[in-house]
CSV table of C-alpha atoms and ligand atoms in Angstrom, one decimal:
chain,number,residue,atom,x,y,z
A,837,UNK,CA,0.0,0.0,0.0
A,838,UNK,CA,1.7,3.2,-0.9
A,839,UNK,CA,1.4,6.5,1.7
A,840,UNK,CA,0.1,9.4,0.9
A,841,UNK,CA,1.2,13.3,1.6
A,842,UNK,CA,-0.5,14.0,4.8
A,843,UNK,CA,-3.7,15.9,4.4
A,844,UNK,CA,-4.1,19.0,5.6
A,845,UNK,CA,-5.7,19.9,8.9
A,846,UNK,CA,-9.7,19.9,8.6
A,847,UNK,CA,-10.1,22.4,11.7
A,848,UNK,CA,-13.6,24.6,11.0
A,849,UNK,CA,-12.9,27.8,11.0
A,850,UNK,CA,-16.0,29.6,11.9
A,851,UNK,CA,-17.5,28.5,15.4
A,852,UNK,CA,-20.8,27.3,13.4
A,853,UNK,CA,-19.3,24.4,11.8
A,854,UNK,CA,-19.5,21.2,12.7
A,855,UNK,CA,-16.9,18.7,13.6
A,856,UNK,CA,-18.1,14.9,12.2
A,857,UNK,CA,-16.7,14.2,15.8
A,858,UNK,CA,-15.2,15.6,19.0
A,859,UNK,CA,-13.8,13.2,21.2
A,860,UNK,CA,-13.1,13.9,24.5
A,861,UNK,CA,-10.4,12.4,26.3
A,862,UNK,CA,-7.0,11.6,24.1
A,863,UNK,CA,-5.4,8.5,26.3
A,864,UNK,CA,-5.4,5.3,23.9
A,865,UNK,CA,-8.9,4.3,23.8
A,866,UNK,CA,-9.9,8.4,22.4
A,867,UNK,CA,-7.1,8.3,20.4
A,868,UNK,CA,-7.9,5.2,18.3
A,869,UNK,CA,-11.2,6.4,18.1
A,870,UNK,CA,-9.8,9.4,16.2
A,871,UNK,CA,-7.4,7.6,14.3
A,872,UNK,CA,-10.0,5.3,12.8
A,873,UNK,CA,-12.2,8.5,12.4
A,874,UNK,CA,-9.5,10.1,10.4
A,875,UNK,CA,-8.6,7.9,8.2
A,876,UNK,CA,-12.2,7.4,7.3
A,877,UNK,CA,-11.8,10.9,6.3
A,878,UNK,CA,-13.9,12.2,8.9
A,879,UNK,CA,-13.4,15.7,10.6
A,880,UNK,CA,-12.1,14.9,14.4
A,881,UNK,CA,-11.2,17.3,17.0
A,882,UNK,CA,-9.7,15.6,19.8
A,883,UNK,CA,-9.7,17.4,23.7
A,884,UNK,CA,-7.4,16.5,26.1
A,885,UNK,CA,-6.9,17.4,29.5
A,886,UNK,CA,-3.5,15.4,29.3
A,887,UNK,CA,-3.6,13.3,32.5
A,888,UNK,CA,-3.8,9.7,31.5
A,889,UNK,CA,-4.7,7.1,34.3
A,890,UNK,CA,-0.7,5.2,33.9
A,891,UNK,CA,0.9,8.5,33.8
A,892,UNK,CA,2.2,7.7,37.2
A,893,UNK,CA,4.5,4.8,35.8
A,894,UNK,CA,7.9,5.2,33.1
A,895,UNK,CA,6.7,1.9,31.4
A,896,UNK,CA,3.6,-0.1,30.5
A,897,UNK,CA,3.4,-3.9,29.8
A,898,UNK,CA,1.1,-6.3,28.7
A,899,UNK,CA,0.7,-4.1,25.5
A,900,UNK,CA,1.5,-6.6,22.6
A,901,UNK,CA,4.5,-4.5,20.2
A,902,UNK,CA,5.0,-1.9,22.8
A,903,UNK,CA,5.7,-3.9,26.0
A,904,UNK,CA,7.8,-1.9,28.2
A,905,UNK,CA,7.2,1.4,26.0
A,906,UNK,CA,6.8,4.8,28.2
A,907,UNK,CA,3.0,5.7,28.4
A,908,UNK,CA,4.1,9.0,27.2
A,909,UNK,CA,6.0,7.9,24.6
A,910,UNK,CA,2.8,5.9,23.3
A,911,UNK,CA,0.5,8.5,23.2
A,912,UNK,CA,3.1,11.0,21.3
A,913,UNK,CA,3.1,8.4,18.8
A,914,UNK,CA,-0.8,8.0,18.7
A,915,UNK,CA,-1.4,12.0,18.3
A,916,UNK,CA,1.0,12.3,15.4
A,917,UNK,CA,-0.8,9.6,13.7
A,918,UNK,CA,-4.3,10.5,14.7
A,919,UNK,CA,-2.7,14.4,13.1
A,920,UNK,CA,-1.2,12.9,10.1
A,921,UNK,CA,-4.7,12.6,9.0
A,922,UNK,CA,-6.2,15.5,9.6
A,923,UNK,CA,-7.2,15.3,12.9
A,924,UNK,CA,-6.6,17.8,15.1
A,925,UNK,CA,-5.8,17.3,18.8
A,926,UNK,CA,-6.0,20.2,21.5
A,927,UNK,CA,-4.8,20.5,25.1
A,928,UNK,CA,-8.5,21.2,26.9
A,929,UNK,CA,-10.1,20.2,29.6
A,930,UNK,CA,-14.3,20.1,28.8
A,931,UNK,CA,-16.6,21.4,31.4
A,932,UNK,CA,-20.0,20.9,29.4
A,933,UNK,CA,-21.7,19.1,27.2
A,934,UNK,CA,-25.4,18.9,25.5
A,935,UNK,CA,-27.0,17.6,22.7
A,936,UNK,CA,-29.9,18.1,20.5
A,937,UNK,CA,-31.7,16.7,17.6
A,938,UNK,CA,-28.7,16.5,15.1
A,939,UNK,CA,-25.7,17.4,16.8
A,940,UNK,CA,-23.6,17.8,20.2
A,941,UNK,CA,-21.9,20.7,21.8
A,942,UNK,CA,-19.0,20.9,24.1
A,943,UNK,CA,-17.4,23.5,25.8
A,944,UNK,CA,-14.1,24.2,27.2
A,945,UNK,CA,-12.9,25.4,30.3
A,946,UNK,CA,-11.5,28.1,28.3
A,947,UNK,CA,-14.9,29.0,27.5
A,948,UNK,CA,-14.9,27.7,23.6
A,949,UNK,CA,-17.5,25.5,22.5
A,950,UNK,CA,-17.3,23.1,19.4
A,951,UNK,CA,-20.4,21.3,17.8
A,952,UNK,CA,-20.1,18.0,16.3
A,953,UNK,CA,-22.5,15.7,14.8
A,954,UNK,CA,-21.2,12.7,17.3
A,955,UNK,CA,-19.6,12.8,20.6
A,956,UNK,CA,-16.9,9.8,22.0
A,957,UNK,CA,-15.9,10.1,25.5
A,958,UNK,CA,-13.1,8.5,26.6
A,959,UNK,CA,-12.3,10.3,29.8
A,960,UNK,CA,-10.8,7.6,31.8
A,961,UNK,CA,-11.2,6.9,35.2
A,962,UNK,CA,-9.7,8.2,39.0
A,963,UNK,CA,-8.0,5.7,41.3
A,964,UNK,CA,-9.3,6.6,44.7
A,965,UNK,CA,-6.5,4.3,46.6
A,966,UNK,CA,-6.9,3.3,50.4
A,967,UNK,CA,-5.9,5.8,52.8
A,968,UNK,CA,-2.4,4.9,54.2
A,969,UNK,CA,-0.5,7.8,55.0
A,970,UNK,CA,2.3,8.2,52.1
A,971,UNK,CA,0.9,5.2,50.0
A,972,UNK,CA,-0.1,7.6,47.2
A,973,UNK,CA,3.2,8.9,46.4
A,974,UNK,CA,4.3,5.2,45.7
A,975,UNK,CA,1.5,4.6,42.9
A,976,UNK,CA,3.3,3.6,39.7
A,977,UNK,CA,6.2,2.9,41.4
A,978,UNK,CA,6.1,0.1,44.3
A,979,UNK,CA,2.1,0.3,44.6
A,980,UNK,CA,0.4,-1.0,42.0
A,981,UNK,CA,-3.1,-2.6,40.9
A,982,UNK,CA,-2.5,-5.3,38.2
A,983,UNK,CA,-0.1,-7.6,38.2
A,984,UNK,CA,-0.3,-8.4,34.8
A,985,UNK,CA,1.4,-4.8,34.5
A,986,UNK,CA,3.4,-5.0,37.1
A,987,UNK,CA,4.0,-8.4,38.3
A,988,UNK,CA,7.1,-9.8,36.4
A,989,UNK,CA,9.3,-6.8,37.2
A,990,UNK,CA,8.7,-7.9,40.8
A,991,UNK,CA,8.7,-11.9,40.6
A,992,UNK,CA,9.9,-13.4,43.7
A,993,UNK,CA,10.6,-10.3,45.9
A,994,UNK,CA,8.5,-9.6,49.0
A,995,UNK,CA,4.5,-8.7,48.1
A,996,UNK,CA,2.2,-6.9,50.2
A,997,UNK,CA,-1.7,-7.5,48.9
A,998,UNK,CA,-3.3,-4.4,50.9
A,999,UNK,CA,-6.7,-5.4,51.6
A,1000,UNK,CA,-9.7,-2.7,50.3
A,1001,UNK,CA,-13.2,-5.4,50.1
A,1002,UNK,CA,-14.4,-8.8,50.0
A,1003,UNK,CA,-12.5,-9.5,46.4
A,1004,UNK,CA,-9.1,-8.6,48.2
A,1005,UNK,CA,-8.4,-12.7,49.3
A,1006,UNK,CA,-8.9,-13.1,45.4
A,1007,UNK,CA,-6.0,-10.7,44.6
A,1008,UNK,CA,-3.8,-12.1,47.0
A,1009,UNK,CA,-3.8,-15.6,45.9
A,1010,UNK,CA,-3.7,-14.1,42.1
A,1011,UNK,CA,-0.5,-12.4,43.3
A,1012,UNK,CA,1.1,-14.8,44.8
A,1013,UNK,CA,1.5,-16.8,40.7
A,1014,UNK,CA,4.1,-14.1,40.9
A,1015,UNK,CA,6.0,-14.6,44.1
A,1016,UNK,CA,6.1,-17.3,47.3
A,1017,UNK,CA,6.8,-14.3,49.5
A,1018,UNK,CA,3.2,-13.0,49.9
A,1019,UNK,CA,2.1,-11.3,52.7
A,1020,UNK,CA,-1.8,-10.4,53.1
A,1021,UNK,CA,-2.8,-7.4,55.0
A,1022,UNK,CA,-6.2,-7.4,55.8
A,1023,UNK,CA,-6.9,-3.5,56.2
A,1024,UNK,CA,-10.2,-2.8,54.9
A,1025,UNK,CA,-11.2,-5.6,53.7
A,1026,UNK,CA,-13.5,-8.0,55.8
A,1027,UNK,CA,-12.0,-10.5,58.5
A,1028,UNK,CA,-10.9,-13.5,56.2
A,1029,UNK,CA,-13.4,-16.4,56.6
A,1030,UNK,CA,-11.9,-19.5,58.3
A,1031,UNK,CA,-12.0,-21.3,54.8
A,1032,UNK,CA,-10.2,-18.5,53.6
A,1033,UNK,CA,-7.4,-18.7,56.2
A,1034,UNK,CA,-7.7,-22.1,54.9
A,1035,UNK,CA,-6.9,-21.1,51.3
A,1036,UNK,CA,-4.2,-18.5,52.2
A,1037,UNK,CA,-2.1,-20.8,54.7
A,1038,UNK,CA,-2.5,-23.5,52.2
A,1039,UNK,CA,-0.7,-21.6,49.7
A,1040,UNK,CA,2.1,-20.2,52.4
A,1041,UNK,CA,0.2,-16.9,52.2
A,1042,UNK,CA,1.0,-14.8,55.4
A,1043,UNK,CA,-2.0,-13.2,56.5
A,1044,UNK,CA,-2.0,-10.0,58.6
A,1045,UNK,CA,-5.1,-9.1,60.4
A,1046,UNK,CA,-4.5,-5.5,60.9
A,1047,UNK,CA,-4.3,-2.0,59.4
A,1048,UNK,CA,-1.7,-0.1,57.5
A,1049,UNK,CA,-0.9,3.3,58.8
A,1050,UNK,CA,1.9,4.4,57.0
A,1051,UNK,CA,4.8,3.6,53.9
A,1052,UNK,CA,7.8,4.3,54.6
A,1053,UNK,CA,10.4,5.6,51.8
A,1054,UNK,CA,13.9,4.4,51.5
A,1055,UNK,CA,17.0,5.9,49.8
A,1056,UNK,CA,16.9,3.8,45.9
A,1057,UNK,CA,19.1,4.0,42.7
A,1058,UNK,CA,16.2,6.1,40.9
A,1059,UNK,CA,15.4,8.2,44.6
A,1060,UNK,CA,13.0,7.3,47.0
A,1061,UNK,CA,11.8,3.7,46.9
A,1062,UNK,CA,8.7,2.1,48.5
A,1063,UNK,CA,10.7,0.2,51.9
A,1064,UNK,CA,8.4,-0.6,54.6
A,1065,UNK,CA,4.5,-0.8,55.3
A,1066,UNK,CA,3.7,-0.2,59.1
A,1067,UNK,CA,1.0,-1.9,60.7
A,1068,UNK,CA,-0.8,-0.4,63.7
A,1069,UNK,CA,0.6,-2.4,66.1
A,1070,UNK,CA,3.4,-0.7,65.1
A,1071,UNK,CA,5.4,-3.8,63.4
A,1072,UNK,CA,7.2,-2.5,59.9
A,1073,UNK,CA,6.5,-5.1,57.3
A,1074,UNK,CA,10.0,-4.6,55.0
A,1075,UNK,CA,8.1,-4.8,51.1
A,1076,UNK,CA,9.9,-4.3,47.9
A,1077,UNK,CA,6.2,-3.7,46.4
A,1078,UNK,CA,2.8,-3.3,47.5
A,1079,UNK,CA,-0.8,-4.8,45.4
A,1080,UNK,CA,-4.0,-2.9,46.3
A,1081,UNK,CA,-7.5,-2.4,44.4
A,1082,UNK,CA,-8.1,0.8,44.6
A,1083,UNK,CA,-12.2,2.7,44.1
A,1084,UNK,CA,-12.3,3.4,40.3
A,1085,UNK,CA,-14.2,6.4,40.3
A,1086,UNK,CA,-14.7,6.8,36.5
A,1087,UNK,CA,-14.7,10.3,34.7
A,1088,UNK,CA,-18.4,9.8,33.1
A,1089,UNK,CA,-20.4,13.2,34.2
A,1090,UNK,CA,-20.5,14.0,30.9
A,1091,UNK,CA,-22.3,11.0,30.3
A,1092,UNK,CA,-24.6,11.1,33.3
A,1093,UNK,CA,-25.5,15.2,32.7
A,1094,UNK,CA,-26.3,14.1,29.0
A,1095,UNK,CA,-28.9,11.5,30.5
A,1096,UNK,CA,-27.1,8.3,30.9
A,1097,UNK,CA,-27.4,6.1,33.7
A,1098,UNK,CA,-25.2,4.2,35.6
A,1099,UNK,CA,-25.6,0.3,35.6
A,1100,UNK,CA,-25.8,-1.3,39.0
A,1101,UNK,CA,-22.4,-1.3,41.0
A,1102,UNK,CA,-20.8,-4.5,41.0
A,1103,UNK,CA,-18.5,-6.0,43.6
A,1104,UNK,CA,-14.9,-6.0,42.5
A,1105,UNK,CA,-11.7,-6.3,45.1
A,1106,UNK,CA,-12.0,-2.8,46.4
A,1107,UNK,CA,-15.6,-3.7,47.4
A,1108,UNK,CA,-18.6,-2.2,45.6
A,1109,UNK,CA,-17.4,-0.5,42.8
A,1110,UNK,CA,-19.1,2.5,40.8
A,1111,UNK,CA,-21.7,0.9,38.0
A,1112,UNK,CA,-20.4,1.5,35.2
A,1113,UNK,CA,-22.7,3.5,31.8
A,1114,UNK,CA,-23.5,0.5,29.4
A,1115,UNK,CA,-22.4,0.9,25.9
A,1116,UNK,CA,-23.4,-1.6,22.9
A,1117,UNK,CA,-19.9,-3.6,21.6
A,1118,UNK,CA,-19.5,-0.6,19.4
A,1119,UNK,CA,-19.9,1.6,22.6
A,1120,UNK,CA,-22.6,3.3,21.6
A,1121,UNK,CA,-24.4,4.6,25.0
A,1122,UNK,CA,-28.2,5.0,25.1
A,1123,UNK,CA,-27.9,9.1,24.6
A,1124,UNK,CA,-28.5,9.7,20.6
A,1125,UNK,CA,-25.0,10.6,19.2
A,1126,UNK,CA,-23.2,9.8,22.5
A,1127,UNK,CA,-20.5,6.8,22.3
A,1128,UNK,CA,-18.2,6.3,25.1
A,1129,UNK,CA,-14.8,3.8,25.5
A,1130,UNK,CA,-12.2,2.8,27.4
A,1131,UNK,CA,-12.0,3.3,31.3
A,1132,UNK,CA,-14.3,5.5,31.6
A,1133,UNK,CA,-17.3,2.4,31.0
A,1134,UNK,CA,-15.0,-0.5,31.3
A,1135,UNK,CA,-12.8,0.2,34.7
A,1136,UNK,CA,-10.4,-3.3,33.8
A,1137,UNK,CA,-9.5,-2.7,30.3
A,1138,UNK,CA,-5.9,-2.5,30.3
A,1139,UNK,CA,-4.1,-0.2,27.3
A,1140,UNK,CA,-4.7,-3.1,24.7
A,1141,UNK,CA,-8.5,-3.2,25.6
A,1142,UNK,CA,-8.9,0.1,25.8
A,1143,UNK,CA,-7.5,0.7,22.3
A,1144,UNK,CA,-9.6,-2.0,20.7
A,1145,UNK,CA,-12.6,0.0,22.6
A,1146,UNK,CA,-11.6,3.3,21.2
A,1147,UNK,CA,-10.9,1.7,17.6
A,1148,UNK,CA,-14.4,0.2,17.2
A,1149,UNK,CA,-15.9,3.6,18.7
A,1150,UNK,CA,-14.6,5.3,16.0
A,1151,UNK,CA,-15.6,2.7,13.7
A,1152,UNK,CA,-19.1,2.7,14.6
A,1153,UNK,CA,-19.3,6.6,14.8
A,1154,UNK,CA,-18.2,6.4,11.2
A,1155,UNK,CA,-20.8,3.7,10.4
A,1156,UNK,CA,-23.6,6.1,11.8
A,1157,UNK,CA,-22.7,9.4,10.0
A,1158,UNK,CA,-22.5,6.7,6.5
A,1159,UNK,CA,-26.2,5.7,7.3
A,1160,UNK,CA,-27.4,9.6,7.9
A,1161,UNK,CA,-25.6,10.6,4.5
A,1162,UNK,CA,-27.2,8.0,3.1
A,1163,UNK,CA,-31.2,8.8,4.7
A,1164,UNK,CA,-29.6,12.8,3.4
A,1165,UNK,CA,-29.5,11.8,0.1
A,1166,UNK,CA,-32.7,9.7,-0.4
A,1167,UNK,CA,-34.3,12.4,1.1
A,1168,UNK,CA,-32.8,15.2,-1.3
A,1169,UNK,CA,-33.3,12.8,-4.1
A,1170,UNK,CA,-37.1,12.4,-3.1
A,1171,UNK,CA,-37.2,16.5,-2.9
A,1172,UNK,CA,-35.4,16.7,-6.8
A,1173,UNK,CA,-37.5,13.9,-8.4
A,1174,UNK,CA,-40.7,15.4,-6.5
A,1175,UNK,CA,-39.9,19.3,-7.7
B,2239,FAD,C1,-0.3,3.0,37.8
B,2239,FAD,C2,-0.9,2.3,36.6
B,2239,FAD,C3,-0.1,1.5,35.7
B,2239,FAD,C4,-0.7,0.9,34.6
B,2239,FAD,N1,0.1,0.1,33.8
B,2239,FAD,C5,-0.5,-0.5,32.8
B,2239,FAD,C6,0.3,-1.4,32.0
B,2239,FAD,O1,1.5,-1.6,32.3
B,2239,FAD,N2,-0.3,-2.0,30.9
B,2239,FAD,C7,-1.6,-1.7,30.6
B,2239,FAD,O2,-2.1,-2.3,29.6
B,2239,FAD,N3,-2.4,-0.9,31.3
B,2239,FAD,C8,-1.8,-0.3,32.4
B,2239,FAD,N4,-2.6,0.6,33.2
B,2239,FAD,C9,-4.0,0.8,32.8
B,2239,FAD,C10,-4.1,2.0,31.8
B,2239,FAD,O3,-3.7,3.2,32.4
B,2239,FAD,C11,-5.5,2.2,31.2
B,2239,FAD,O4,-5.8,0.9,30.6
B,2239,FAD,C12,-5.6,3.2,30.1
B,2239,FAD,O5,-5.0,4.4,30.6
B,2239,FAD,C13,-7.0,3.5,29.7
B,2239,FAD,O6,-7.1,4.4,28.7
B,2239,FAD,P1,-8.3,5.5,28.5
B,2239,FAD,O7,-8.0,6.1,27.2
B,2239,FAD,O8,-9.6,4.8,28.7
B,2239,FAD,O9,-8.1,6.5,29.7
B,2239,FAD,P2,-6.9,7.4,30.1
B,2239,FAD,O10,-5.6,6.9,29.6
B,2239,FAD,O11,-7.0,7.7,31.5
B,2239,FAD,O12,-7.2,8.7,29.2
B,2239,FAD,C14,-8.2,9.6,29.6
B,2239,FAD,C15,-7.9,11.0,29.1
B,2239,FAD,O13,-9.0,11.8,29.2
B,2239,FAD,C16,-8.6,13.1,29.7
B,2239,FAD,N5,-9.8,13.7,30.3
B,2239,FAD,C17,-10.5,13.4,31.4
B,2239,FAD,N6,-11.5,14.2,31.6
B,2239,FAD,C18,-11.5,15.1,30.6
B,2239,FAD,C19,-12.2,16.3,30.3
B,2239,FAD,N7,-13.3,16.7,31.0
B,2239,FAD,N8,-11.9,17.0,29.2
B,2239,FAD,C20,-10.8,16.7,28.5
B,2239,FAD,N9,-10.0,15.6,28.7
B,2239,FAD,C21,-10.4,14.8,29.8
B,2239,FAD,C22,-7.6,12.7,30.7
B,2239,FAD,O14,-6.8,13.9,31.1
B,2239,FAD,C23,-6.8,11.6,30.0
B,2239,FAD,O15,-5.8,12.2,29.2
B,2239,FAD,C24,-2.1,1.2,34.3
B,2239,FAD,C25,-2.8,2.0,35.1
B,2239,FAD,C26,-2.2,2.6,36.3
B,2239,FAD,C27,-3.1,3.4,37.2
């Protein structure tokens, strides 16, 4: 296939015209949406507050062809391609949203609104993370969430699963696939059941029946290091890394002002967890025009899922604006043949 000259930026110049699409959010799952969206030669405008969810770690894996790439790094390369055809992708953070009959409006904290015939939010989601004094600055980087990004770098070194809800024995025997040295604090998670003990001791899990109160730092080759996780007995457990679930709190306000609805919460391993809004496998949500993907309606898809969410997004948004340009021109075709 041979490449053509990039195309040259489709940015409306007069505040009445209308975008094909304005995504919100540019982590993966927006960006692929707007890479699929422009190179179905649609007009994209992509807003981005610029705080991705992983920004907290130097290196993602798990991400088939990019395994240990920089986050950063990723998302550079996705807004030059998502700008190499024509799309045009803008540092803003969006503080409003409607919609009405045949299009959607956003507006900017700046105060700058942009209409588009079909809105994708991809806004991610918040990690609300248990309340240990001095746990947060670790996240990324000795506290983490999924071992299947985290895990190998850590095999066999000395694990802390921090309890948050009932899914929390769960996570500790998934973590321990990654190390023998496991030790389970129960924080806020409920008393482990005697079948549980059961399941932990059988698996040389430690189990530790009290709260967290602090992390302590240690001097490390790249600065401060995660070192120790006090208990409130006052016993320092010595960690080299801690596993916690932490509240997703996902970024959909947009989505709920607009009139969507949460589903029901689920229980995950930080206890009930935020419902999520429902989309349709193309994420279409049940607000006319309004698609959503990644994070902010699916709170486990790592950077591979979220992608694949984002690319069908912008897939189906395309598929939608086809079958209105087609009803358009049966209907101006009735109008000629009728006048
Ligand atoms: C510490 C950590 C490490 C991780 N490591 C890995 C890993 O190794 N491998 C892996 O596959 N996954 C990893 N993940 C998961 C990964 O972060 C998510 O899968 C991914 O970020 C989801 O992409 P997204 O596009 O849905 O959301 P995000 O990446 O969070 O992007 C959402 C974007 O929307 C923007 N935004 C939000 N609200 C607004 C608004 N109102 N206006 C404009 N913009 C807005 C945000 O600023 C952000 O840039 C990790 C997560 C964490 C927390």
């Amino acid at each position: 296939m041979t490449t053509t000259p990039a195309p040259a930026p489709t940015e409306p110049t007069a505040p009445h015209e209308t975008w094909d699409a304005v995504v919100v959010g540019g982590g993966v799952a927006g960006l692929a949406a707007a890479l699929m969206l422009g190179r179905a030669r649609r007009r994209v405008l992509v807003l981005d507050a610029g705080a991705p969810r992983n920004r907290f770690t130097a290196h993602m894996h798990g991400v088939l062809g990019r395994d240990g790439t920089s986050p950063a790094r990723l998302l550079a390369d996705g807004r030059a391609e998502v700008v190499s055809y024509g799309g045009v992708v803008r540092t803003a953070e969006v503080v409003a949203a409607g919609t009405d009959d045949d299009s959607v409006t956003v507006t900017t904290s700046d105060g700058a609104t942009h209409r588009a015939r079909h809105l994708v939010v991809a806004t991610g989601l918040r990690d609300e993370l248990p309340a240990v004094d001095g746990l947060a600055r670790f996240w990324g980087r000795g506290v983490a969430h999924c071992p299947y990004c985290d895990g190998y770098e850590v095999r066999d070194q000395r694990l802390v699963v921090l309890g948050t809800g009932p899914g929390s024995v769960h996570q500790a025997q998934l973590i321990r696939q990654w190390s023998e040295r496991i030790t389970y604090v129960v924080h806020d998670a409920p008393a482990p059941t005697d079948e549980e003990l059961a399941t932990l001791e059988a698996r040389g899990i430690v189990v530790e029946q009290h709260r967290a109160v602090r992390a302590d730092a240690a001097a490390g080759p790249d600065g401060e290091r995660l070192a120790g996780l006090v208990l409130d007995d006052g016993r320092t457990l010595h960690v080299d890394a801690v596993f916690t679930a932490p509240t997703p709190r996902p970024g959909d306000d947009y989505l709920l002002r607009l009139g969507a609805e949460r589903a029901e919460g689920a229980v995950g391993p930080g206890g009930a967890l935020p419902g999520a809004v429902p989309v349709d496998t193309l994420g279409r949500t049940s607000v006319p025009r309004v698609w959503a993907a990644g994070n902010v309606v699916v709170a486990h898809a790592n950077v591979p899922v979220a992608i694949a969410a984002g690319t069908m997004a912008g897939a189906g948004v395309n598929h939608a604006l086809v079958e209105e340009e087609v009803a358009a021109a049966l209907a101006s075709r009735a109008v000629t043949v009728a006048g």
